[in-house]
Each structure stands twice: as C-alpha cells, then as structure tokens.
Tab-separated table of C-alpha atoms in Angstrom:
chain	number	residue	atom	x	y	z
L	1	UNK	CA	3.758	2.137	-3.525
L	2	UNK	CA	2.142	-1.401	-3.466
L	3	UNK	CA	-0.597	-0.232	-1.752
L	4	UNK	CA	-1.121	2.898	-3.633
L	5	UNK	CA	-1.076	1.020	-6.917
L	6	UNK	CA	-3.459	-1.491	-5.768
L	7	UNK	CA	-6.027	0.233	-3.610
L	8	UNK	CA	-5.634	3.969	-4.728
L	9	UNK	CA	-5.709	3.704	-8.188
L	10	UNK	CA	-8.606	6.281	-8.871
L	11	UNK	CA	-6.639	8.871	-6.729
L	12	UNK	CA	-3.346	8.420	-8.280
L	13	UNK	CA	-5.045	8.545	-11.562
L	14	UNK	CA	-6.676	12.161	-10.668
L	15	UNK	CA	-3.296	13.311	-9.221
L	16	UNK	CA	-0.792	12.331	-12.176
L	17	UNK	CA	-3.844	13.691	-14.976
L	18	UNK	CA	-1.474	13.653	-18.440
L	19	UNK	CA	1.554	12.896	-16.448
L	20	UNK	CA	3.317	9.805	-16.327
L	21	UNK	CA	4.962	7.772	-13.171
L	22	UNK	CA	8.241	5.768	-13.481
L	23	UNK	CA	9.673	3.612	-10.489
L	24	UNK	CA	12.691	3.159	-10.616
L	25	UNK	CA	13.752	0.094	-8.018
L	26	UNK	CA	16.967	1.087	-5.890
L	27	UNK	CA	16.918	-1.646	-3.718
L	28	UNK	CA	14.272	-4.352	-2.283
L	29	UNK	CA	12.453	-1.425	-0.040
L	30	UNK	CA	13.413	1.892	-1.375
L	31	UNK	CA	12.516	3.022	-5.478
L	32	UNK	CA	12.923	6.314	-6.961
L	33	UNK	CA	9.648	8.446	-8.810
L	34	UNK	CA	9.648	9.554	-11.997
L	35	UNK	CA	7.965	11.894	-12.922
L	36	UNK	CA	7.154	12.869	-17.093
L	37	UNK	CA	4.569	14.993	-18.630
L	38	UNK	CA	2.928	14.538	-21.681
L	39	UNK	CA	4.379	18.148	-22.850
L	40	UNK	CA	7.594	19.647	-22.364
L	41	UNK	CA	6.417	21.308	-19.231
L	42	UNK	CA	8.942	21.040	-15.716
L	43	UNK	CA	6.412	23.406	-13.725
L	44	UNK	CA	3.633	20.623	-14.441
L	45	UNK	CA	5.494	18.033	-13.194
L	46	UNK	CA	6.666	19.938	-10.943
L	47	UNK	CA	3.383	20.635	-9.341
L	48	UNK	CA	2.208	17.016	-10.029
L	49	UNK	CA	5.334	16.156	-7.956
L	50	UNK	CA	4.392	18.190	-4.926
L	51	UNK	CA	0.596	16.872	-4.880
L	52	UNK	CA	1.750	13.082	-5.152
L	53	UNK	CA	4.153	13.527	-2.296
L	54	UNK	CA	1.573	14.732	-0.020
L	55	UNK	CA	-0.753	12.126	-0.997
L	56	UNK	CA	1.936	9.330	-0.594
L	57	UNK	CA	2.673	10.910	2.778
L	58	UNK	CA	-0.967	10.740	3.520
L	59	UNK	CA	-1.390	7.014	2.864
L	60	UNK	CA	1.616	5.793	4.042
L	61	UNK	CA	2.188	7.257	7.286
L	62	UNK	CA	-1.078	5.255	8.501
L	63	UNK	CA	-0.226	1.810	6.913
L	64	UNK	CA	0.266	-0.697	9.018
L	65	UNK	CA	1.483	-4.034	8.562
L	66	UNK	CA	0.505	-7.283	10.503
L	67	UNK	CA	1.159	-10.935	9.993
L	68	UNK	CA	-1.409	-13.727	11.104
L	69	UNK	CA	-2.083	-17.134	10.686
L	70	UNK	CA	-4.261	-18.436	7.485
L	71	UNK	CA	-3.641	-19.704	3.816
L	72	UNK	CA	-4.978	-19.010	0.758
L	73	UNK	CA	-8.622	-19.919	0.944
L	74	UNK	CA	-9.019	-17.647	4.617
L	75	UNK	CA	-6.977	-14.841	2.084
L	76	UNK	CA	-10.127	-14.845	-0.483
L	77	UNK	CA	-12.745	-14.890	2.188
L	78	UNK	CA	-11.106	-12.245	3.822
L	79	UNK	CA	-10.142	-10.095	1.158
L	80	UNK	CA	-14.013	-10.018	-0.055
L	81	UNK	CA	-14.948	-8.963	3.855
L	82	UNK	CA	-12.304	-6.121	4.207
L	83	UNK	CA	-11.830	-4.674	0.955
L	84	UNK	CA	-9.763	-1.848	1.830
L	85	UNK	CA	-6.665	-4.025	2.852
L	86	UNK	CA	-4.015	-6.238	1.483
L	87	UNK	CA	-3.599	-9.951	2.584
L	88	UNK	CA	-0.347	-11.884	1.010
L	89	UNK	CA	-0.700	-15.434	2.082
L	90	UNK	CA	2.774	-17.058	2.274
L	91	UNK	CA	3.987	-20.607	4.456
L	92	UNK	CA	0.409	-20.765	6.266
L	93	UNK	CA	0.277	-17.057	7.478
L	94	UNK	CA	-1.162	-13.640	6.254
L	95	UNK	CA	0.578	-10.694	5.912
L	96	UNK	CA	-1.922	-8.246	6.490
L	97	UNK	CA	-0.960	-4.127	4.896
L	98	UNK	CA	-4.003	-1.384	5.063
L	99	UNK	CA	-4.707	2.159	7.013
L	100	UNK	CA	-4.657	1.724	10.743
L	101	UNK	CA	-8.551	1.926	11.576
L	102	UNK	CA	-9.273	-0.772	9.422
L	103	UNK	CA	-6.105	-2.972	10.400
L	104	UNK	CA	-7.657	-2.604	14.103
L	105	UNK	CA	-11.234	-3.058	12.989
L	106	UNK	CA	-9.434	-6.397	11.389
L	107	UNK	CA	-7.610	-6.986	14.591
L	108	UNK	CA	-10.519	-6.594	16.721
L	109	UNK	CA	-12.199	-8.755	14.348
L	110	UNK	CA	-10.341	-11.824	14.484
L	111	UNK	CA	-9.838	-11.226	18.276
L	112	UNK	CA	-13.719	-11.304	19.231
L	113	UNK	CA	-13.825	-14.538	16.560
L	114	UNK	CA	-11.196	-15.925	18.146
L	115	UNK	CA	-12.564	-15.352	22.013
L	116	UNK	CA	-16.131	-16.702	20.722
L	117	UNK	CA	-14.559	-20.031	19.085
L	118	UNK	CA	-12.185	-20.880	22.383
L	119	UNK	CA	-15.302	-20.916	24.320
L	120	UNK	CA	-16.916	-23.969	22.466
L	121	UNK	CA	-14.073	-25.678	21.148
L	122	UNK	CA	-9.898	-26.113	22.042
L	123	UNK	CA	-9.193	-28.537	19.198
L	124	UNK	CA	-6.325	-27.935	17.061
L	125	UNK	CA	-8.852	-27.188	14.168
L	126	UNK	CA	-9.996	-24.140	15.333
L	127	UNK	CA	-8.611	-22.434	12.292
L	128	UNK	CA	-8.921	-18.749	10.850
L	129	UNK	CA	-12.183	-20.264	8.578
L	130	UNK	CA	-13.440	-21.594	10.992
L	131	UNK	CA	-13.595	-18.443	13.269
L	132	UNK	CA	-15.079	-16.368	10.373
L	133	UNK	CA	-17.867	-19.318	10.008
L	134	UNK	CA	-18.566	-19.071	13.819
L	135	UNK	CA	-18.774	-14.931	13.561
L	136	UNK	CA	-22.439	-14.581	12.490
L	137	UNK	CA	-24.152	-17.079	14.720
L	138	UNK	CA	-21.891	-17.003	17.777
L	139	UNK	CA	-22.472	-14.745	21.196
L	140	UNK	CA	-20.212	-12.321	22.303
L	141	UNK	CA	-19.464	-11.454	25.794
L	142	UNK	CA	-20.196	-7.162	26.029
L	143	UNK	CA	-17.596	-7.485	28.864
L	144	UNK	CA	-14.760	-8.974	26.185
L	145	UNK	CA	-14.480	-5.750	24.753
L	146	UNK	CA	-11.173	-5.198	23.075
L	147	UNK	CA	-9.052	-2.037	22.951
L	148	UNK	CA	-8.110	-0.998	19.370
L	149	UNK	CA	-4.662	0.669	20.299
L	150	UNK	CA	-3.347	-2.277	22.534
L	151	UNK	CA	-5.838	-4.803	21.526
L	152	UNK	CA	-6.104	-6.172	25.217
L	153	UNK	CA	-9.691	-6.341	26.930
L	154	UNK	CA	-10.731	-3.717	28.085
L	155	UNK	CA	-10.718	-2.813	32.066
L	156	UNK	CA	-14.611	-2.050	32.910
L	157	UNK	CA	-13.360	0.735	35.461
L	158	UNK	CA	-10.755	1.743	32.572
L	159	UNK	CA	-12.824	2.111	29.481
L	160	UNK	CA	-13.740	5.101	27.792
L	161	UNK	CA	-16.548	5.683	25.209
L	162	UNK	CA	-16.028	8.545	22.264
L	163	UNK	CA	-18.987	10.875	20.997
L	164	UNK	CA	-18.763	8.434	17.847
L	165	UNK	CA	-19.150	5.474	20.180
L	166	UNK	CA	-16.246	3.345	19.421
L	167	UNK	CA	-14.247	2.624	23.078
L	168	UNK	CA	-10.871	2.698	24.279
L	169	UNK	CA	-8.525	2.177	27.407
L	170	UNK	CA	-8.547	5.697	28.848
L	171	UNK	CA	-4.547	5.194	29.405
L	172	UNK	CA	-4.304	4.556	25.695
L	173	UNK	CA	-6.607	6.887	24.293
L	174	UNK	CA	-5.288	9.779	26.548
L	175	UNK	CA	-1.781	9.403	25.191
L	176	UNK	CA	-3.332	8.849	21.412
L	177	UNK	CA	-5.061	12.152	21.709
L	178	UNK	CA	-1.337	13.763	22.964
L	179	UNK	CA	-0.588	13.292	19.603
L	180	UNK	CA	-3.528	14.376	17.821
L	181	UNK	CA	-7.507	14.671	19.205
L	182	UNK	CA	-9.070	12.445	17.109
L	183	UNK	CA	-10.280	9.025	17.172
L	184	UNK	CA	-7.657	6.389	16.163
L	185	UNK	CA	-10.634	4.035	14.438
L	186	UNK	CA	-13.037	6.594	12.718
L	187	UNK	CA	-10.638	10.082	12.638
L	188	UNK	CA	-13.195	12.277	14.426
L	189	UNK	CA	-11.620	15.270	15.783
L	190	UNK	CA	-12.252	15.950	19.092
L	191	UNK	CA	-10.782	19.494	20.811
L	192	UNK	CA	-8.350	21.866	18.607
L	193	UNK	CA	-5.872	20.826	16.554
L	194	UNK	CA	-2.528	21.818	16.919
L	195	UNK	CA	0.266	22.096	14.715
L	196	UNK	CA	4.151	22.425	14.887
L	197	UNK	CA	4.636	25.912	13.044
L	198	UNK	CA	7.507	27.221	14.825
L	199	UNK	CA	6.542	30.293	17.307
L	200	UNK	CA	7.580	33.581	16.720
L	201	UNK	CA	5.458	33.823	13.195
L	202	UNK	CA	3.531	36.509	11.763
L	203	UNK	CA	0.288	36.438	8.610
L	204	UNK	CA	-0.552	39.901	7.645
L	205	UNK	CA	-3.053	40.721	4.709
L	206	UNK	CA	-3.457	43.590	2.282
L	207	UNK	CA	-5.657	44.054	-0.531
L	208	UNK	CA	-5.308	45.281	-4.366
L	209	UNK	CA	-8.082	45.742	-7.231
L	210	UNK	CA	-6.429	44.002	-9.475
L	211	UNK	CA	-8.907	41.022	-10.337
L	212	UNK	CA	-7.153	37.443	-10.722
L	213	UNK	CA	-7.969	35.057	-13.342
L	214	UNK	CA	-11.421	33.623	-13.338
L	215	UNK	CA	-12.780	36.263	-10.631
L	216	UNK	CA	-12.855	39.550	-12.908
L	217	UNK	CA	-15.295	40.895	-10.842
L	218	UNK	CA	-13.395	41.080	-7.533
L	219	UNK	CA	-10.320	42.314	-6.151
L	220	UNK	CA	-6.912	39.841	-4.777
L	221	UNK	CA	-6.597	39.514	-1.186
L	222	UNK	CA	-2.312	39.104	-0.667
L	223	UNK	CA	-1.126	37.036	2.521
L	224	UNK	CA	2.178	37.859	3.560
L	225	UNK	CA	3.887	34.989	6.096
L	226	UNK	CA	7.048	35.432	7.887
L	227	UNK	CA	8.343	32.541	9.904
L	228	UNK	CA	11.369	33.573	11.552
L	229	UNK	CA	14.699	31.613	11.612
L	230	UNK	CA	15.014	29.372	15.104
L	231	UNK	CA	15.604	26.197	17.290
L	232	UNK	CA	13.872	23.040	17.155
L	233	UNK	CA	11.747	21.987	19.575
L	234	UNK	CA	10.973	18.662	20.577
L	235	UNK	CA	8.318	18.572	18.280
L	236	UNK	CA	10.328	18.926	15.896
L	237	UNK	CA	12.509	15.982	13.664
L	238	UNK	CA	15.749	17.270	15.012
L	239	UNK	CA	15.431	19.019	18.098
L	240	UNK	CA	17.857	21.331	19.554
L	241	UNK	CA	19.118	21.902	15.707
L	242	UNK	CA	18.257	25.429	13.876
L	243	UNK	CA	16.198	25.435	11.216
L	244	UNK	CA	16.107	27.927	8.280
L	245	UNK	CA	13.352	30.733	8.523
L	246	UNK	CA	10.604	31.573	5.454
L	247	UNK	CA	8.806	34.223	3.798
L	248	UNK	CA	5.789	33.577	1.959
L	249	UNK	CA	3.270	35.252	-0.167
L	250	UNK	CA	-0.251	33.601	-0.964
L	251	UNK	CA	-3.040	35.252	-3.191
L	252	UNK	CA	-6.978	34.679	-2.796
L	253	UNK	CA	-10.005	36.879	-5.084
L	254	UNK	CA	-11.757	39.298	-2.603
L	255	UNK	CA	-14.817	37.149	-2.982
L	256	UNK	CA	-16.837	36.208	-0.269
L	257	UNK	CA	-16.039	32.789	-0.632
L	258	UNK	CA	-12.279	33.374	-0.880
L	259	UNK	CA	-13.050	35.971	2.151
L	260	UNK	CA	-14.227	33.019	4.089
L	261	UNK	CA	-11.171	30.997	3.333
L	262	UNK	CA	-8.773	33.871	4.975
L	263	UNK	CA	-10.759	33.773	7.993
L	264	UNK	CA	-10.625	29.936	7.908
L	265	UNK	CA	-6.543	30.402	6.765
L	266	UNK	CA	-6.245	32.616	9.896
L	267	UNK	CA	-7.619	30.277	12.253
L	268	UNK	CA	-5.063	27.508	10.959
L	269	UNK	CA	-2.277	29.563	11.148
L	270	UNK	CA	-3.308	30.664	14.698
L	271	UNK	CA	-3.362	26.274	15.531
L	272	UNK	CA	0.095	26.226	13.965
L	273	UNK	CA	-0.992	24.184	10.879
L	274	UNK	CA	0.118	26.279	7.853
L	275	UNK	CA	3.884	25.288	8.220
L	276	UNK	CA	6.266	22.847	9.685
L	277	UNK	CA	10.167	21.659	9.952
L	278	UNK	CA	11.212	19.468	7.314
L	279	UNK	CA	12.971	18.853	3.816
L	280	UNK	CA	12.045	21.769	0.761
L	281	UNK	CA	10.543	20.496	-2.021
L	282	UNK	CA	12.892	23.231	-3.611
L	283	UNK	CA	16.181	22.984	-2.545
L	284	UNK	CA	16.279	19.940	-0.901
L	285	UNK	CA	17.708	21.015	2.230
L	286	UNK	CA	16.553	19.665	5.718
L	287	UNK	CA	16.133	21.652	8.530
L	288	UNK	CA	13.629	24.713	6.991
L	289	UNK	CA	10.606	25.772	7.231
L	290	UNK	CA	7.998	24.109	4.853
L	291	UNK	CA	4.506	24.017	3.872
L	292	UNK	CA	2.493	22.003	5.569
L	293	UNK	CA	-0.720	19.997	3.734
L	294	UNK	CA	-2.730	23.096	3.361
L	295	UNK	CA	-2.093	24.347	-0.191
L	296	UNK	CA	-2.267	27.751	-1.024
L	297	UNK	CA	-1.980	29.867	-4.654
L	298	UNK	CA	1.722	31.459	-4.740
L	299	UNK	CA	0.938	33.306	-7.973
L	300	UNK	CA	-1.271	35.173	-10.098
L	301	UNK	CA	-1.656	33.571	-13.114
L	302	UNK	CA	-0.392	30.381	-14.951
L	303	UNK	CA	-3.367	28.146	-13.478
L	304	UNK	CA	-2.737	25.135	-11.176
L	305	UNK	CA	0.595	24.000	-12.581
L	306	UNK	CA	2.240	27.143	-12.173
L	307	UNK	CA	1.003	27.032	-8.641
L	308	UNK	CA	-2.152	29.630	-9.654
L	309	UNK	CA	-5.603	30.783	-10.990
L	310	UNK	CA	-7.796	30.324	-12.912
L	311	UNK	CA	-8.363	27.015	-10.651
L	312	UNK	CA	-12.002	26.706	-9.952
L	313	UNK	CA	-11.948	24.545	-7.606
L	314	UNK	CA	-8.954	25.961	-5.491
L	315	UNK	CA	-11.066	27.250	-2.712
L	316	UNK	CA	-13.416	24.514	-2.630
L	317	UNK	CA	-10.334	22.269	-2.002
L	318	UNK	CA	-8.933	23.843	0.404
L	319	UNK	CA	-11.522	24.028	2.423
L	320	UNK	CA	-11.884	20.426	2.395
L	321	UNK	CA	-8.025	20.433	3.550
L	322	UNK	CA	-9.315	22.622	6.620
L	323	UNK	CA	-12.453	20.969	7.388
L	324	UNK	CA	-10.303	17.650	8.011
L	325	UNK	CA	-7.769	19.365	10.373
L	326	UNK	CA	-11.800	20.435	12.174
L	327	UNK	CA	-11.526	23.926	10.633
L	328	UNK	CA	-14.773	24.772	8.785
C-alpha cells in the first residue's frame, strides 16, 4: 500500500469516488482494508471493493524491490531522474521499490554508469554521485550492453532485439515470453495471449428486445458462461486439486458498439482470459472458478455499483481491458 499511496494517488482517488479506505495494521507486513461509503450502501462498497483489489493486484504483482548503495543526497538526485519509483535511504544504501520496467531501466542505469566510471577511475570515491555526474558526458561501449532480466552483458551471438527495440539474452527472453509474450521493459505484446480458463468451457449468446438502461433504442445481447467443475493443472495455484465449476450470465445493448465488444469478448474467451482458479470475492472459498480482470455487467439495472447500466463508459472500458491483453 506504500506505493499505492504515494505514487497512485490519482488512481486510488478515481477508484474509491465517495468511499472511504481504512488500514487497519495486523502486523509489520500484512494490514487489513476497510472499506466505508459515504451512504448506507454495502453493494457500493462492495463494487468499490472488487475494483481496488484488481488494481492492487495490478500494481503489486510487478513491484520490485532492490537495495543499492547511496545516501541521502544520491536519494534526491535520483528521485527527481526516476519519478515513478521509491528510494528509502537508510545506513549508506537505497532501498529501491517501483514496477519492474522501470526498476530494470534503473538497474541498467546504474550498471552502464557504473561500467563507464571503472574505466577512468578505481578510487574508492567512485560513488553513486559521482556515476550520475559522469552519465551525460561519458562513452559507452555498444558491446557493454546489459540484459534487463539478468542484468549480465549481453552475449553478441546471444542477443536478441524486439520490434520495440529494447534487447535481451535470447535464453532469458524466451523463457520470459513462456510466461507471457510481451516485453518485460515496455509491455508490448508480441504473439497471442493466453490465459488459464480451465478447458472444457462453453459462451453461448441469445438476444431479447428489451432495451437496458441508457440504450433505449436497442435490444440486450445475454452471455451465458459455463465453466465446468475440474482438476488443476499446473497452471494452476494448486495443481492436481479440484476446483469448483461456474455459471455466469453477462448483459451488453445490441448496439454496434456493444456488438463489437462480444466479438472482442469471444475472442478472449477463446485465449482463455475471461476466467481463472482462485479465491471468490463472494464466498471466500479457494479453489473456484473466478473472474478474471475483464469486467463484465451481471445485471440489468442498478448502474455500476450494482454491477450494471446505465454506465456510459462500460464498453469503452472494457475495451481498454482487451486492448491491453492485445485484443482490439
């Protein structure tokens, strides 16, 4: 939450609107959220609930932490040049908390520095300052190319160049893309996408001509999902356990905008991204079939925090949510 609070202030802001958030400390690394809306409503913060804990997931499953050496005057210089991280100076070092692309682009950063100063100079004051100082003026060797994932130089026979032109080891980019195709500095996707929906699932659409709120002039498009009941895979948080099937029903108007989002919503369910294994949001129970980051409108009415329309910008959102899983 440190992060969050410091760096994603705007975001949390547009997340919690009238609602409130309460930490509640349970021990030196673990607090409990709070939430509490301005009205009596639980559905609000219920819905407020779901979108912060996919944002938190969001942000914190690519912080990374780092510690280097520097005090408190490298910690201001630095701070100014990479605005998106955290730096904590304590007994002459850095800790060093931000999203992984720009913990490597700081990485890579003080390694090149580093590289360049060793070259003119091996005295003992060859400090963090001083390596920032030498950055701008000082030549760099385009064979001392380091790796972002293992931060070693790169082999020449060994390297491999991206359509967005940063460059990797091929050993370490190959087993980077096993886990997802995109670049681990920038996030461009390269190839498909896949998921870990559990097989064995089925999306089937009908259609009504009953209009839903704010698109009077069209009909409602229903999605019916059915994820049958199984074993986990190795993909999977536990594998070899069962997991608990799901049913689901979805609603979009019969627009051709919310047309274009079924088509889009049929593609992703085809790459396994509309649903994965893990703990409800409901129940609580582990081991069940969820709903993955791609939100969807499970009623009629009631607007956004009752999970449906009116919500102008639903469709606009979600597409965003697609285009960033390289569905658009």
């Amino acid at each position: 939450m440190d992060y969050i609070n410091k760096k994603c202030e705007e975001k949390l802001g547009k997340i919690l609107g009238n609602c409130s958030l309460v930490p509640v400390p349970q021990s030196d690394i673990t607090a409990r959220i709070t939430f509490r809306p301005q009205s009596d409503s639980f559905r609000q913060a219920a819905f407020v609930r779901q979108r912060f804990i996919t944002f938190y997931q969001r942000v914190a499953s690519d912080l990374h932490i780092i510690s280097v050496p520097g005090d408190l005057h490298e910690h201001n210089k630095l701070q100014r040049k990479f605005p998106t991280l955290i730096f904590e100076p304590s007994n002459n070092k850095l800790t060093v908390m931000g999203p992984f692309p720009h913990i490597a682009e700081f990485k890579e950063f003080l390694w090149k520095n580093h590289s360049t100063k060793r070259l003119v100079s091996k005295t003992p004051t060859d400090s963090l300052s001083n390596r920032i100082s030498a950055s701008s003026s000082a030549h760099k060797d385009p064979d001392d190319e380091s790796c972002p994932i293992c931060m070693e130089t790169i082999v020449r026979n060994k390297k491999k160049t991206l359509r967005c032109k940063h460059s990797f080891c091929s050993d370490c980019l190959e087993k980077a893309f096993v886990y997802k195709p995109v670049c681990p500095t920038c996030g461009e996707l390269y190839g498909t996408l896949k998921g870990t929906q559990p097989d064995g699932g089925a999306m089937e659409v009908t259609k009504n001509t009953s209009p839903l709120p704010g698109y009077e002039k069209y009909g409602t498009i229903v999605i019916h999902y059915y994820i049958p009941r199984g074993i986990q895979k190795e993909e999977h948080p536990s594998p070899g356990q069962p997991y608990e099937g799901a049913s689901r029903t979805a609603y979009l108007p019969d627009s051709p905008e919310g047309r274009m989002v079924l088509g889009l919503l049929r593609r992703a369910f085809d790459q396994r991204l509309i649903f994965t294994i893990g703990r409800s949001t409901t129940s609580g129970r582990n081991n069940t079939v969820t709903w993955n980051d791609i939100h969807h409108k499970t009623s009629t009415h009631g607007g956004p925090t009752h999970y449906g329309y009116p919500d102008p910008e639903y469709l606009s959102r979600v597409r965003d949510e697609l285009k960033v899983k390289g569905i658009e």
